[in-house]
Coordinates of C-alpha atoms in Angstrom, one line a residue:
Chain A
X259 CA -16.3 27.8 21.1
X260 CA -16.0 26.0 17.9
X261 CA -14.8 22.4 18.1
X262 CA -12.0 21.3 15.8
X263 CA -12.1 18.0 14.1
X264 CA -9.5 16.4 12.0
X265 CA -10.4 16.3 8.3
X266 CA -10.1 12.6 8.3
X267 CA -12.0 10.4 10.7
X268 CA -9.1 8.5 12.2
X269 CA -11.4 6.0 13.8
X270 CA -12.6 4.7 10.5
X271 CA -11.7 1.1 9.5
X272 CA -9.7 1.1 6.3
X273 CA -11.0 -0.7 3.3
X274 CA -9.5 -4.2 2.9
X275 CA -7.9 -4.5 -0.5
X276 CA -8.4 -7.5 -2.8
X277 CA -6.3 -10.5 -1.9
X278 CA -4.0 -12.3 -4.3
X279 CA -3.5 -16.1 -3.8
X280 CA -0.7 -18.4 -4.8
X281 CA -2.8 -20.4 -7.2
X282 CA -3.8 -17.3 -9.0
X283 CA -0.4 -16.0 -10.0
X284 CA 1.8 -17.1 -12.8
X285 CA 5.5 -16.6 -13.7
X286 CA 5.7 -13.7 -16.1
X287 CA 2.7 -11.8 -14.7
X288 CA 3.4 -8.1 -14.1
X289 CA 2.2 -6.5 -10.8
X290 CA 0.6 -3.0 -11.0
X291 CA 3.3 -0.3 -11.3
X292 CA 3.3 3.1 -9.5
X293 CA 4.8 6.4 -10.6
X294 CA 6.2 8.5 -7.7
X295 CA 6.7 12.2 -8.1
X296 CA 9.7 13.1 -5.9
X297 CA 8.9 16.7 -5.0
X298 CA 11.2 18.4 -2.5
X299 CA 8.5 18.3 0.1
X300 CA 8.1 14.5 -0.3
X301 CA 11.9 14.0 -0.1
X302 CA 11.8 15.9 3.3
X303 CA 8.9 13.7 4.4
X304 CA 11.1 10.7 3.8
X305 CA 13.9 12.2 5.8
X306 CA 11.6 13.0 8.7
X307 CA 9.9 9.6 8.7
X308 CA 13.1 7.6 8.7
X309 CA 15.1 10.1 10.8
X310 CA 17.9 9.9 8.3
X311 CA 19.4 13.3 8.6
X312 CA 22.7 13.4 6.7
X313 CA 22.5 16.6 4.6
X314 CA 22.8 14.5 1.4
X315 CA 19.1 13.9 1.6
X316 CA 17.8 17.4 2.4
X317 CA 20.6 19.9 1.6
X318 CA 21.5 20.6 -2.0
X319 CA 24.8 22.2 -1.1
X320 CA 26.0 19.2 0.9
X321 CA 24.8 16.7 -1.8
X322 CA 26.6 18.7 -4.5
X323 CA 29.8 18.8 -2.5
X324 CA 29.7 15.1 -2.4
X325 CA 29.3 14.5 -6.1
X326 CA 25.5 14.4 -6.6
X327 CA 23.6 17.0 -8.6
X328 CA 21.3 17.6 -5.7
X329 CA 19.5 15.9 -2.7
X330 CA 18.7 12.3 -3.3
X331 CA 16.6 9.7 -1.6
X332 CA 18.3 7.6 1.1
X333 CA 18.5 3.9 0.3
X334 CA 15.9 2.6 2.6
X335 CA 13.5 5.3 1.4
X336 CA 14.1 3.9 -2.2
X337 CA 13.0 0.6 -0.8
X338 CA 9.8 2.1 0.6
X339 CA 8.8 2.9 -3.0
X340 CA 8.9 -0.9 -3.6
X341 CA 7.1 -1.5 -0.3
X342 CA 4.1 0.5 -1.7
X343 CA 4.0 -1.4 -4.9
X344 CA 4.4 -4.8 -3.3
X345 CA 2.1 -4.2 -0.4
X346 CA -0.6 -2.8 -2.7
X347 CA -0.4 -6.1 -4.7
X348 CA 0.0 -8.8 -2.0
X349 CA -3.0 -7.9 0.1
X350 CA -3.2 -8.2 3.9
X351 CA -2.4 -12.0 4.1
X352 CA 0.8 -11.8 2.0
X353 CA 4.1 -11.4 3.8
X354 CA 7.5 -10.4 2.5
X355 CA 10.2 -13.1 3.2
X356 CA 13.2 -11.1 1.9
X357 CA 14.4 -8.3 -0.4
X358 CA 17.6 -7.8 -2.3
X359 CA 18.3 -4.6 -4.1
X360 CA 21.1 -2.6 -5.8
X361 CA 21.0 1.1 -6.3
X362 CA 22.4 2.2 -9.7
X363 CA 21.3 5.8 -10.0
X364 CA 20.4 8.6 -7.6
X365 CA 16.7 9.2 -7.0
X366 CA 16.7 13.0 -7.2
X367 CA 14.3 15.7 -6.2
X368 CA 12.2 16.5 -9.3
X369 CA 12.4 12.9 -10.7
X370 CA 9.4 10.8 -11.4
X371 CA 10.3 7.2 -10.4
X372 CA 8.5 4.4 -12.2
X373 CA 8.4 1.3 -10.0
X374 CA 7.1 -2.0 -11.3
X375 CA 7.6 -5.7 -10.9
X376 CA 7.2 -9.1 -12.6
X377 CA 6.7 -12.5 -11.1
X378 CA 10.0 -14.2 -11.9
X379 CA 9.6 -17.5 -10.1
X380 CA 6.8 -19.3 -8.2
X381 CA 7.5 -22.3 -5.9
X382 CA 6.7 -24.1 -2.7
X383 CA 9.4 -24.6 0.0
X384 CA 9.4 -25.4 3.8
X385 CA 5.6 -25.1 4.0
X386 CA 5.5 -21.7 2.2
X387 CA 4.0 -20.6 -1.1
X388 CA 6.7 -18.3 -2.4
X389 CA 7.1 -16.0 -5.4
X390 CA 10.1 -14.0 -6.5
X391 CA 9.2 -10.5 -7.8
X392 CA 11.8 -9.0 -10.2
X393 CA 11.6 -5.4 -9.2
X394 CA 12.8 -2.3 -11.0
X395 CA 12.8 1.5 -10.4
X396 CA 13.3 3.7 -13.4
X397 CA 14.6 7.3 -13.0
X398 CA 14.2 9.7 -16.0
X399 CA 17.9 9.0 -16.8
X400 CA 18.3 5.3 -16.4
X401 CA 17.3 2.3 -14.2
X402 CA 17.9 3.4 -10.7
X403 CA 17.3 0.3 -8.6
X404 CA 16.9 -3.4 -9.4
X405 CA 16.4 -6.5 -7.3
X406 CA 14.1 -9.2 -6.0
X407 CA 11.4 -9.2 -3.4
X408 CA 10.4 -12.7 -2.2
X409 CA 6.8 -12.9 -1.0
X410 CA 5.0 -15.7 0.8
X411 CA 1.3 -15.8 -0.3
X412 CA -1.7 -17.5 1.2
X413 CA -3.5 -20.2 -0.7
X414 CA -7.2 -20.6 -1.7
X415 CA -7.3 -23.6 0.7
X416 CA -6.5 -21.3 3.6
X417 CA -7.6 -17.9 2.2
X418 CA -7.4 -15.9 5.4
X419 CA -4.2 -17.3 6.9
X420 CA -1.0 -15.2 6.9
X421 CA 2.1 -17.3 6.5
X422 CA 4.7 -17.2 9.3
X423 CA 8.1 -18.8 9.6
X424 CA 10.9 -19.4 12.0
X425 CA 14.5 -18.2 11.8
X426 CA 15.4 -21.2 9.6
X427 CA 12.7 -20.1 7.1
X428 CA 10.4 -23.1 7.9
X429 CA 6.7 -22.4 8.0
X430 CA 5.3 -22.2 11.5
X431 CA 1.9 -21.4 10.0
X432 CA 1.5 -23.5 6.9
X433 CA -0.7 -22.0 4.1
X434 CA -0.3 -24.7 1.4
Chain B
X16 CA 28.5 -4.7 26.1
X17 CA 24.9 -3.4 26.5
X18 CA 24.4 0.1 25.3
X19 CA 21.3 2.2 26.1
X20 CA 22.7 5.7 25.7
X21 CA 22.9 7.7 22.6
X22 CA 26.0 6.9 20.5
X23 CA 27.4 10.1 19.2
X24 CA 29.5 8.8 16.3
X25 CA 29.0 9.7 12.7
X26 CA 26.5 7.5 11.0
X27 CA 28.8 5.9 8.5
X28 CA 26.2 3.5 7.2
X29 CA 24.0 6.3 6.0
X30 CA 26.6 8.4 4.3
X31 CA 27.0 7.7 0.7
X32 CA 29.7 9.6 -1.1
X33 CA 31.2 10.9 2.1
X34 CA 34.9 11.6 1.9
X35 CA 36.9 9.3 4.0
X36 CA 40.6 9.6 4.9
X37 CA 43.0 7.0 6.1
X38 CA 43.6 3.5 5.0
X39 CA 46.9 1.7 4.9
X40 CA 48.9 1.8 1.6
X41 CA 50.5 -1.5 2.6
X42 CA 47.1 -3.3 2.7
X43 CA 45.4 -4.7 -0.4
X44 CA 41.7 -5.6 -0.8
X45 CA 42.8 -9.2 -0.8
X46 CA 44.2 -8.6 2.7
X47 CA 40.8 -7.1 3.7
X48 CA 39.0 -10.2 2.4
X49 CA 40.9 -12.3 4.8
X50 CA 38.8 -10.8 7.6
X51 CA 35.5 -12.0 6.1
X52 CA 33.4 -13.5 8.9
X53 CA 34.9 -11.3 11.6
X54 CA 32.6 -9.1 13.8
X55 CA 33.3 -5.4 13.8
X56 CA 30.5 -4.4 16.2
X57 CA 32.9 -4.3 19.2
X58 CA 30.4 -6.5 21.0
X59 CA 28.1 -3.5 21.4
X60 CA 24.4 -4.4 21.7
X61 CA 22.2 -1.4 20.9
X62 CA 18.9 -1.3 22.6
X63 CA 16.3 1.3 21.7
X64 CA 14.7 3.4 24.4
X65 CA 11.6 3.9 22.2
X66 CA 9.0 1.4 21.3
X67 CA 7.1 1.2 18.0
X68 CA 4.1 3.5 18.3
X69 CA 1.2 4.4 16.1
X70 CA 2.7 7.7 15.1
X71 CA 5.9 6.0 13.8
X72 CA 3.7 3.7 11.7
X73 CA 1.8 6.5 10.1
X74 CA 5.0 8.4 9.4
X75 CA 6.6 5.4 7.7
X76 CA 3.6 5.0 5.4
X77 CA 2.9 8.6 4.5
X78 CA 5.7 9.6 2.1
X79 CA 5.2 6.6 -0.3
X80 CA 1.4 6.6 0.6
X81 CA 1.5 2.9 1.7
X82 CA -2.1 2.0 2.4
X83 CA -2.0 -1.7 3.5
X84 CA -4.5 -1.7 6.4
X85 CA -2.4 -4.0 8.5
X86 CA -0.1 -1.0 9.0
X87 CA -3.0 1.3 9.9
X88 CA -5.6 -0.7 11.8
X89 CA -5.0 -2.9 14.8
X90 CA -8.2 -5.0 14.3
X91 CA -7.4 -5.7 10.7
X92 CA -3.8 -6.6 11.7
X93 CA -5.0 -9.0 14.3
X94 CA -7.5 -10.5 11.9
X95 CA -4.6 -11.1 9.5
X96 CA -2.7 -13.0 12.3
X97 CA -0.4 -10.4 13.7
X98 CA 0.1 -9.5 17.3
X99 CA -0.8 -5.9 16.5
X100 CA -0.4 -3.2 13.9
X101 CA 2.6 -4.1 11.8
X102 CA 5.7 -2.1 10.8
X103 CA 6.0 -2.0 7.0
X104 CA 8.6 -4.5 5.9
X105 CA 10.7 -1.9 4.2
X106 CA 10.7 0.2 7.3
X107 CA 11.9 -2.5 9.7
X108 CA 15.5 -1.3 9.5
X109 CA 14.4 2.2 10.2
X110 CA 12.8 1.4 13.6
X111 CA 15.0 2.9 16.2
X112 CA 17.5 0.6 17.8
X113 CA 19.3 3.5 19.5
X114 CA 18.4 6.0 22.2
X115 CA 17.4 9.0 20.1
X116 CA 19.3 12.0 18.7
X117 CA 19.4 14.0 21.9
X118 CA 18.4 13.3 25.5
X119 CA 18.3 15.5 28.6
X120 CA 21.7 16.2 30.1
X121 CA 23.5 15.8 26.8
X122 CA 25.3 18.7 25.2
X123 CA 23.7 20.5 22.3
X124 CA 24.1 19.0 18.8
X125 CA 23.8 22.5 17.3
X126 CA 26.5 24.8 18.7
X127 CA 26.1 28.5 18.2
X128 CA 29.3 28.7 16.1
X129 CA 28.1 26.1 13.6
X130 CA 27.5 27.3 10.1
X131 CA 24.2 26.7 8.3
X132 CA 25.5 23.5 6.6
X133 CA 27.0 22.1 9.8
X134 CA 26.1 18.4 10.2
X135 CA 25.8 17.2 13.8
X136 CA 27.0 13.9 14.8
X137 CA 23.7 12.2 15.6
X138 CA 23.1 8.7 16.8
X139 CA 24.8 5.7 15.1
X140 CA 22.3 3.1 14.0
X141 CA 24.7 0.3 13.9
X142 CA 27.2 -1.0 16.5
X143 CA 30.7 -0.4 15.2
X144 CA 34.2 -0.7 16.4
X145 CA 35.8 0.4 13.1
X146 CA 36.7 -1.5 10.0
X147 CA 39.2 -4.2 9.0
X148 CA 42.5 -3.1 7.6
X149 CA 41.8 -1.5 4.2
X150 CA 43.7 0.3 1.4
X151 CA 43.4 4.1 1.3
X152 CA 40.1 5.4 -0.1
X153 CA 38.7 8.9 -0.3
X154 CA 35.0 8.2 -1.1
X155 CA 32.3 5.8 -0.1
X156 CA 28.6 5.3 -0.9
X157 CA 25.8 2.8 -0.3
X158 CA 25.2 0.3 -3.1
X159 CA 23.1 -2.6 -2.1
X160 CA 21.2 -4.5 0.7
X161 CA 19.8 -7.9 1.3
X162 CA 17.3 -8.2 4.1
X163 CA 15.5 -11.3 5.4
X164 CA 12.5 -11.0 7.6
X165 CA 11.4 -13.4 10.3
X166 CA 9.1 -12.4 13.3
X167 CA 7.0 -9.4 12.3
X168 CA 7.7 -6.1 14.1
X169 CA 4.5 -4.8 15.7
X170 CA 3.2 -1.9 17.7
X171 CA 4.9 -1.9 21.2
X172 CA 8.0 -3.7 20.1
X173 CA 11.4 -2.6 21.2
X174 CA 14.3 -3.5 19.0
X175 CA 17.9 -4.4 19.6
X176 CA 20.7 -4.4 17.0
X177 CA 23.6 -6.8 17.3
X178 CA 26.7 -7.6 15.2
X179 CA 28.5 -6.1 12.2
X180 CA 30.1 -9.0 10.5
X181 CA 32.2 -8.5 7.4
X182 CA 30.3 -10.5 4.7
X183 CA 32.1 -9.8 1.4
X184 CA 34.9 -7.9 -0.2
X185 CA 34.8 -7.6 -4.0
X186 CA 37.5 -5.4 -5.6
X187 CA 36.3 -3.6 -8.7
X188 CA 37.0 -0.5 -10.9
X189 CA 33.8 1.4 -11.8
X190 CA 33.0 4.5 -13.7
X191 CA 33.6 6.7 -10.7
X192 CA 36.7 5.1 -9.2
X193 CA 38.9 2.2 -8.1
X194 CA 38.1 0.3 -4.9
X195 CA 36.0 -2.5 -3.6
X196 CA 32.4 -3.4 -2.7
X197 CA 32.2 -4.5 0.9
X198 CA 29.2 -5.6 3.0
X199 CA 28.4 -6.1 6.7
X200 CA 25.7 -8.2 8.3
X201 CA 23.6 -7.1 11.3
X202 CA 20.9 -8.8 13.1
X203 CA 17.8 -7.2 14.6
X204 CA 15.8 -8.7 17.6
X205 CA 12.6 -7.8 19.4
X206 CA 12.2 -7.5 23.2
X207 CA 11.5 -11.3 23.4
X208 CA 14.9 -12.1 21.8
X209 CA 13.2 -13.2 18.6
X210 CA 15.1 -12.5 15.4
X211 CA 13.1 -10.0 13.3
X212 CA 15.5 -9.3 10.5
X213 CA 18.9 -9.9 9.2
X214 CA 20.4 -7.3 6.9
X215 CA 23.6 -7.2 4.8
X216 CA 24.4 -3.7 3.7
X217 CA 26.9 -3.1 1.0
X218 CA 28.9 -0.1 0.0
X219 CA 31.6 0.9 -2.4
X220 CA 34.8 2.3 -1.0
X221 CA 37.1 3.8 -3.6
X222 CA 39.7 6.3 -4.7
X223 CA 37.7 8.8 -6.8
X224 CA 38.8 9.3 -10.4
X225 CA 39.5 12.8 -11.7
X226 CA 36.3 14.5 -12.7
X227 CA 37.2 14.4 -16.4
X228 CA 37.6 10.6 -16.2
X229 CA 34.2 9.9 -14.6
X230 CA 31.6 8.5 -16.9
X231 CA 28.3 10.2 -16.2

């Protein structure tokens, strides 16, 4: 009998990415962008992962009957593209405080979506080190989604402390 | 009202561009705006019967290839100060707050006489008791969202959804029709009653323009 092993060792510890600290970022800095190729298979993976099953997101006939040219990414899946870009950048000790976005164009199967962001504002408030990232997703036709992601970053003084806050937004674990 | 069974209403919040009927021709959007601040959840509290598990976390990360190790590795997540592996922030609203799409004893969602494009009424993700009085519209799609995060959502957590409060009503003509942007606010809690997120989701409800008049 031949044993079967998964192609990836699922017990491995993942590499810890470089950490970004509040003192190291400046207003106007761009964060690394990512291009996403929205193949049909990938669109269906989003549907399965989020369990958003309206036909608009997996059935061309239904999408077209509702005014789209074909299946398009569901809103929260569009946000997951931002998640990738922001999470890659902020490291394991950064945390997202809030996100605001507006969708302005369908993210269609076959599109390559370019997602990038710029540090729009940097400030300290309620014990948190905060930065506003001005985010943008570009479809091949026009800008498809814009908005802001506010991230709380650790400081060089407490380099391995993740900021936490209460329901009033006041730091419960201060990183300043 | 505490609800732990599957809700079999159409998921309106996830249905951009779906045709809607109804509305009251004697109501204006200004009338609708008078209901800002009112709760349209019907007092329903939706409690998930599933907890966050490792498979969910992997599935959330795979399509966008999100590699932050706090989502993948329990030890790293704890080292970073979390209770356990963390749900990606963009996926928090996708964590089930309902009791699945079918459960034993429930009727089939896929009747034999359904055609290939039939769309089953699966679980609602938001408590809802309808909408405030609105003018007639025939189309609706998702437009925007603001979400604030509080307590992290981690492995083993079980979420609850409460509230659907009318947040804004902004009448506007756009390139596709005439109508209004509206938004509702919902709160998400963990099993300890801690607020984990507060989201205001917006949509555009409108009377669709003739195809020739729509600016593409």
